[in-house]
CSV table of C-alpha atoms in Angstrom, one decimal:
chain,number,residue,atom,x,y,z
A,1023,UNK,CA,26.3,3.1,9.3
A,1024,UNK,CA,25.2,-0.1,7.5
A,1025,UNK,CA,21.9,0.9,5.7
A,1026,UNK,CA,21.0,-2.7,4.8
A,1027,UNK,CA,21.0,-4.5,8.1
A,1028,UNK,CA,19.6,-3.7,11.5
A,1029,UNK,CA,18.3,-5.8,14.3
A,1030,UNK,CA,14.6,-6.4,14.3
A,1031,UNK,CA,12.6,-4.1,16.6
A,1032,UNK,CA,15.1,-1.3,16.5
A,1033,UNK,CA,12.4,1.1,15.5
A,1034,UNK,CA,8.8,0.5,16.6
A,1035,UNK,CA,5.6,2.4,17.1
A,1036,UNK,CA,5.0,4.1,13.7
A,1037,UNK,CA,1.3,4.5,13.1
A,1038,UNK,CA,1.9,4.0,9.4
A,1039,UNK,CA,4.0,0.9,9.6
A,1040,UNK,CA,2.9,-2.6,8.8
A,1041,UNK,CA,4.0,-4.7,11.8
A,1042,UNK,CA,4.5,-7.9,9.8
A,1043,UNK,CA,8.3,-7.7,9.2
A,1044,UNK,CA,8.9,-11.5,9.0
A,1045,UNK,CA,10.1,-11.2,5.4
A,1046,UNK,CA,12.7,-8.6,6.2
A,1047,UNK,CA,15.3,-7.8,8.9
A,1048,UNK,CA,14.8,-4.0,8.9
A,1049,UNK,CA,12.0,-2.2,10.6
A,1050,UNK,CA,9.2,-1.4,8.1
A,1051,UNK,CA,9.4,1.8,6.2
A,1052,UNK,CA,7.2,4.8,7.0
A,1053,UNK,CA,4.8,5.4,4.1
A,1054,UNK,CA,3.7,8.9,5.1
A,1055,UNK,CA,2.4,11.1,2.3
A,1056,UNK,CA,5.3,12.9,0.6
A,1057,UNK,CA,6.8,14.3,-2.6
A,1058,UNK,CA,9.9,13.4,-4.6
A,1059,UNK,CA,11.8,16.7,-4.2
A,1060,UNK,CA,12.0,16.1,-0.5
A,1061,UNK,CA,12.9,12.4,-0.7
A,1062,UNK,CA,16.5,11.1,-0.4
A,1063,UNK,CA,17.9,10.0,-3.7
A,1064,UNK,CA,19.8,6.7,-3.9
A,1065,UNK,CA,23.3,6.7,-5.3
A,1066,UNK,CA,24.7,4.0,-7.6
A,1067,UNK,CA,26.0,1.9,-4.7
A,1068,UNK,CA,22.7,1.9,-3.0
A,1069,UNK,CA,20.8,1.1,-6.2
A,1070,UNK,CA,23.2,-1.8,-6.9
A,1071,UNK,CA,22.9,-3.2,-3.4
A,1072,UNK,CA,19.1,-3.0,-3.5
A,1073,UNK,CA,18.9,-4.7,-6.9
A,1074,UNK,CA,21.3,-7.5,-5.8
A,1075,UNK,CA,19.2,-8.0,-2.7
A,1076,UNK,CA,16.0,-8.2,-4.7
A,1077,UNK,CA,17.5,-10.7,-7.2
A,1078,UNK,CA,19.2,-12.9,-4.6
A,1079,UNK,CA,16.2,-15.2,-4.3
A,1080,UNK,CA,14.6,-14.9,-7.7
A,1081,UNK,CA,11.5,-12.7,-7.3
A,1082,UNK,CA,11.9,-10.4,-4.4
A,1083,UNK,CA,9.4,-9.0,-2.0
A,1084,UNK,CA,8.2,-5.4,-1.3
A,1085,UNK,CA,9.9,-4.5,2.0
A,1086,UNK,CA,6.7,-2.6,3.1
A,1087,UNK,CA,3.8,-4.8,2.2
A,1088,UNK,CA,5.4,-8.1,1.3
A,1089,UNK,CA,4.0,-8.6,-2.2
A,1090,UNK,CA,6.2,-10.3,-4.8
A,1091,UNK,CA,8.0,-7.8,-7.2
A,1092,UNK,CA,10.4,-8.2,-10.0
A,1093,UNK,CA,13.0,-5.7,-11.2
A,1094,UNK,CA,10.5,-3.8,-13.4
A,1095,UNK,CA,8.2,-3.3,-10.4
A,1096,UNK,CA,10.9,-2.2,-7.9
A,1097,UNK,CA,11.4,1.3,-6.5
A,1098,UNK,CA,14.0,2.5,-4.1
A,1099,UNK,CA,12.7,4.1,-0.9
A,1100,UNK,CA,14.6,5.7,1.9
A,1101,UNK,CA,13.0,5.8,5.4
A,1102,UNK,CA,14.5,6.4,8.8
A,1103,UNK,CA,18.0,6.2,7.4
A,1104,UNK,CA,17.5,2.8,5.7
A,1105,UNK,CA,16.9,1.8,2.1
A,1106,UNK,CA,14.1,-0.5,0.9
A,1107,UNK,CA,12.9,-2.2,-2.2
A,1108,UNK,CA,9.2,-1.4,-2.5
A,1109,UNK,CA,6.3,-1.9,-5.0
A,1110,UNK,CA,4.7,1.1,-6.7
A,1111,UNK,CA,1.7,1.0,-4.4
A,1112,UNK,CA,4.0,1.6,-1.4
A,1113,UNK,CA,6.3,4.0,-3.3
A,1114,UNK,CA,3.7,6.4,-4.8
A,1115,UNK,CA,2.2,7.6,-1.5
A,1116,UNK,CA,5.7,9.0,-0.5
A,1117,UNK,CA,6.2,10.4,-4.0
A,1118,UNK,CA,2.7,11.8,-4.9
A,1119,UNK,CA,4.0,14.0,-7.7
A,1120,UNK,CA,5.3,10.8,-9.5
A,1121,UNK,CA,1.8,9.3,-9.8
A,1122,UNK,CA,0.6,9.4,-13.5
A,1123,UNK,CA,-1.7,12.4,-13.7
A,1124,UNK,CA,-4.3,10.5,-15.6
A,1125,UNK,CA,-4.8,7.9,-12.9
A,1126,UNK,CA,-4.0,9.6,-9.6
A,1127,UNK,CA,-6.5,7.7,-7.4
A,1128,UNK,CA,-7.7,9.5,-4.2
A,1129,UNK,CA,-6.4,10.6,-0.8
A,1130,UNK,CA,-8.6,9.3,2.0
A,1131,UNK,CA,-8.7,10.0,5.7
A,1132,UNK,CA,-8.3,6.4,7.1
A,1133,UNK,CA,-6.2,6.6,10.2
A,1134,UNK,CA,-7.2,3.1,11.5
A,1135,UNK,CA,-5.3,1.3,8.7
A,1136,UNK,CA,-1.7,1.7,7.7
A,1137,UNK,CA,-0.9,2.4,4.0
A,1138,UNK,CA,0.9,-0.9,3.6
A,1139,UNK,CA,-2.1,-2.9,5.0
A,1140,UNK,CA,-4.5,-0.9,2.9
A,1141,UNK,CA,-2.4,-1.8,-0.2
A,1142,UNK,CA,-2.4,-5.5,0.7
A,1143,UNK,CA,-6.1,-5.4,1.2
A,1144,UNK,CA,-6.8,-3.7,-2.1
A,1145,UNK,CA,-4.5,-6.1,-3.9
A,1146,UNK,CA,-6.3,-9.1,-2.4
A,1147,UNK,CA,-9.6,-7.7,-3.4
A,1148,UNK,CA,-8.5,-7.1,-7.0
A,1149,UNK,CA,-7.0,-10.6,-7.3
A,1150,UNK,CA,-10.2,-12.3,-6.0
A,1151,UNK,CA,-12.2,-10.3,-8.6
A,1152,UNK,CA,-9.6,-11.4,-11.2
A,1153,UNK,CA,-10.1,-15.1,-10.3
A,1154,UNK,CA,-13.9,-14.7,-10.3
A,1155,UNK,CA,-13.8,-13.3,-13.8
A,1156,UNK,CA,-11.4,-16.0,-15.1
A,1157,UNK,CA,-13.5,-18.8,-13.5
A,1158,UNK,CA,-17.1,-17.7,-13.6
A,1159,UNK,CA,-18.4,-21.2,-12.8
A,1160,UNK,CA,-16.7,-21.2,-9.4
A,1161,UNK,CA,-19.6,-20.3,-7.1
A,1162,UNK,CA,-17.5,-20.0,-4.0
A,1163,UNK,CA,-15.2,-17.5,-5.6
A,1164,UNK,CA,-18.2,-15.6,-7.1
A,1165,UNK,CA,-19.8,-15.3,-3.6
A,1166,UNK,CA,-16.5,-14.0,-2.2
A,1167,UNK,CA,-16.1,-11.5,-5.0
A,1168,UNK,CA,-19.7,-10.2,-4.4
A,1169,UNK,CA,-18.8,-9.7,-0.7
A,1170,UNK,CA,-15.7,-7.9,-1.7
A,1171,UNK,CA,-17.7,-5.6,-4.0
A,1172,UNK,CA,-19.5,-4.5,-0.8
A,1173,UNK,CA,-16.1,-3.7,0.7
A,1174,UNK,CA,-15.2,-1.7,-2.4
A,1175,UNK,CA,-18.3,0.4,-1.8
A,1176,UNK,CA,-17.2,0.9,1.8
A,1177,UNK,CA,-13.9,2.4,0.6
A,1178,UNK,CA,-15.8,4.6,-1.9
A,1179,UNK,CA,-17.8,5.8,1.1
A,1180,UNK,CA,-14.5,6.7,2.9
A,1181,UNK,CA,-13.7,9.1,0.0
A,1182,UNK,CA,-17.1,10.8,0.6
A,1183,UNK,CA,-16.4,10.9,4.3
A,1184,UNK,CA,-13.0,12.5,3.7
A,1185,UNK,CA,-14.6,15.3,1.7
A,1186,UNK,CA,-17.9,15.8,3.6
A,1187,UNK,CA,-17.0,15.1,7.2
A,1188,UNK,CA,-13.3,15.5,7.5
A,1189,UNK,CA,-13.7,18.5,5.3
A,1190,UNK,CA,-10.6,17.6,3.4
A,1191,UNK,CA,-10.1,17.3,-0.4
A,1192,UNK,CA,-9.6,13.8,-1.9
A,1193,UNK,CA,-7.8,15.0,-5.0
A,1194,UNK,CA,-4.2,13.6,-5.0
A,1195,UNK,CA,-2.9,16.5,-6.9
A,1196,UNK,CA,-4.0,19.0,-4.2
A,1197,UNK,CA,-2.0,17.1,-1.6
A,1198,UNK,CA,1.1,17.0,-3.8
A,1199,UNK,CA,0.8,20.8,-4.4
A,1200,UNK,CA,0.3,21.5,-0.7
A,1201,UNK,CA,3.4,19.5,0.2
A,1202,UNK,CA,5.4,21.4,-2.3
A,1203,UNK,CA,4.4,24.7,-0.5
A,1204,UNK,CA,5.7,23.6,2.9
A,1205,UNK,CA,8.9,24.9,4.3
A,1206,UNK,CA,11.5,22.3,5.1
A,1207,UNK,CA,10.8,22.4,8.9
A,1208,UNK,CA,7.0,22.1,8.1
A,1209,UNK,CA,7.6,19.2,5.8
A,1210,UNK,CA,9.6,17.4,8.5
A,1211,UNK,CA,6.6,17.7,10.8
A,1212,UNK,CA,3.9,16.8,8.1
A,1213,UNK,CA,2.8,13.8,10.2
A,1214,UNK,CA,1.0,16.3,12.4
A,1215,UNK,CA,-1.2,17.3,9.4
A,1216,UNK,CA,-1.2,14.2,7.2
A,1217,UNK,CA,-0.6,11.3,9.5
A,1218,UNK,CA,-4.1,9.9,9.2
A,1219,UNK,CA,-4.3,10.2,5.4
A,1220,UNK,CA,-3.8,7.3,2.9
A,1221,UNK,CA,-3.5,7.0,-0.9
A,1222,UNK,CA,-6.3,5.0,-2.4
A,1223,UNK,CA,-5.0,3.9,-5.8
A,1224,UNK,CA,-7.1,3.1,-8.8
A,1225,UNK,CA,-7.6,-0.5,-9.9
A,1226,UNK,CA,-7.2,0.5,-13.5
A,1227,UNK,CA,-3.6,1.6,-12.8
A,1228,UNK,CA,-2.7,-2.0,-11.8
A,1229,UNK,CA,-4.6,-4.1,-14.4
A,1230,UNK,CA,-1.3,-5.5,-15.8
A,1231,UNK,CA,0.1,-6.4,-12.4
A,1232,UNK,CA,-2.9,-8.2,-11.1
A,1233,UNK,CA,-2.3,-11.5,-13.0
A,1234,UNK,CA,1.3,-11.4,-11.8
A,1235,UNK,CA,0.2,-11.1,-8.2
A,1236,UNK,CA,-2.4,-13.8,-8.7
A,1237,UNK,CA,0.2,-16.2,-9.9
A,1238,UNK,CA,2.9,-15.4,-7.4
A,1239,UNK,CA,1.1,-14.5,-4.2
A,1240,UNK,CA,-2.5,-15.8,-4.3
A,1241,UNK,CA,-2.5,-19.1,-6.2
A,1242,UNK,CA,-3.2,-21.1,-3.0
A,1243,UNK,CA,-6.2,-19.2,-1.8
A,1244,UNK,CA,-8.7,-21.2,0.4
A,1245,UNK,CA,-12.0,-19.7,-0.7
A,1246,UNK,CA,-14.0,-21.3,2.1
A,1247,UNK,CA,-11.9,-19.4,4.7
A,1248,UNK,CA,-11.9,-16.0,2.9
A,1249,UNK,CA,-15.3,-14.7,4.0
A,1250,UNK,CA,-14.4,-15.4,7.7
A,1251,UNK,CA,-11.0,-13.7,7.3
A,1252,UNK,CA,-12.5,-10.7,5.5
A,1253,UNK,CA,-15.0,-10.3,8.3
A,1254,UNK,CA,-12.3,-10.4,11.0
A,1255,UNK,CA,-10.2,-8.0,9.0
A,1256,UNK,CA,-12.9,-5.4,8.4
A,1257,UNK,CA,-14.3,-5.6,12.0
A,1258,UNK,CA,-10.9,-4.5,13.2
A,1259,UNK,CA,-10.5,-1.6,10.8
A,1260,UNK,CA,-14.0,-0.6,9.9
A,1261,UNK,CA,-16.2,-1.6,12.8
A,1262,UNK,CA,-19.4,-0.6,11.1
A,1263,UNK,CA,-18.9,-3.1,8.3
A,1264,UNK,CA,-21.1,-6.2,8.3
A,1265,UNK,CA,-20.6,-9.0,5.9
A,1266,UNK,CA,-23.6,-10.3,3.9
A,1267,UNK,CA,-25.1,-13.5,5.3
């Protein structure tokens, strides 16, 4: 079996898959919550092939969310019998025990948005805030950043909803420990228990990467369109959200 090429559309329908696969020929990886002892480990040939694929066009892309990554940002991820280059935001949810203990973020119940799409949204939010801080005289960017601050509070509210309404913990370490306790057959069926949960990373963890993303993926932002795009995006995934007039 060739792990590095498969026709588009061979695997579809995953609730946790980002459907935009235009940057890559494989179906998107499943980013279901997991831990490293249960993950498939790459051998030297797999690692070598992944690295060559990443380097073939200079900076490569995360095969899950599409963000630009370099060799230092790359992680190897196995999903559905295929191997992928992914960023740490897409790698850590599937390897919760590998997240630095001092900056674990939270686990949230957010079934209406895939992990890859949540990662892309957070990254865009952080980059806009970065641009607003580096160009404080730009009123359009400042207005967009203020709107995005409202969206940050929406996500903070999701953490509270997870704890108070879904009656689930938000502590990442608890989920990692629980996954460690599962028998192999239970772990294989973990989507039944954890399919609607997502990892909400901390911005502090990515302070060094944000300027890199800003330069490589967001330098041609059209500020005047962003408020409209944000509204459309959030109405789809959080219907109760209303953008400020």
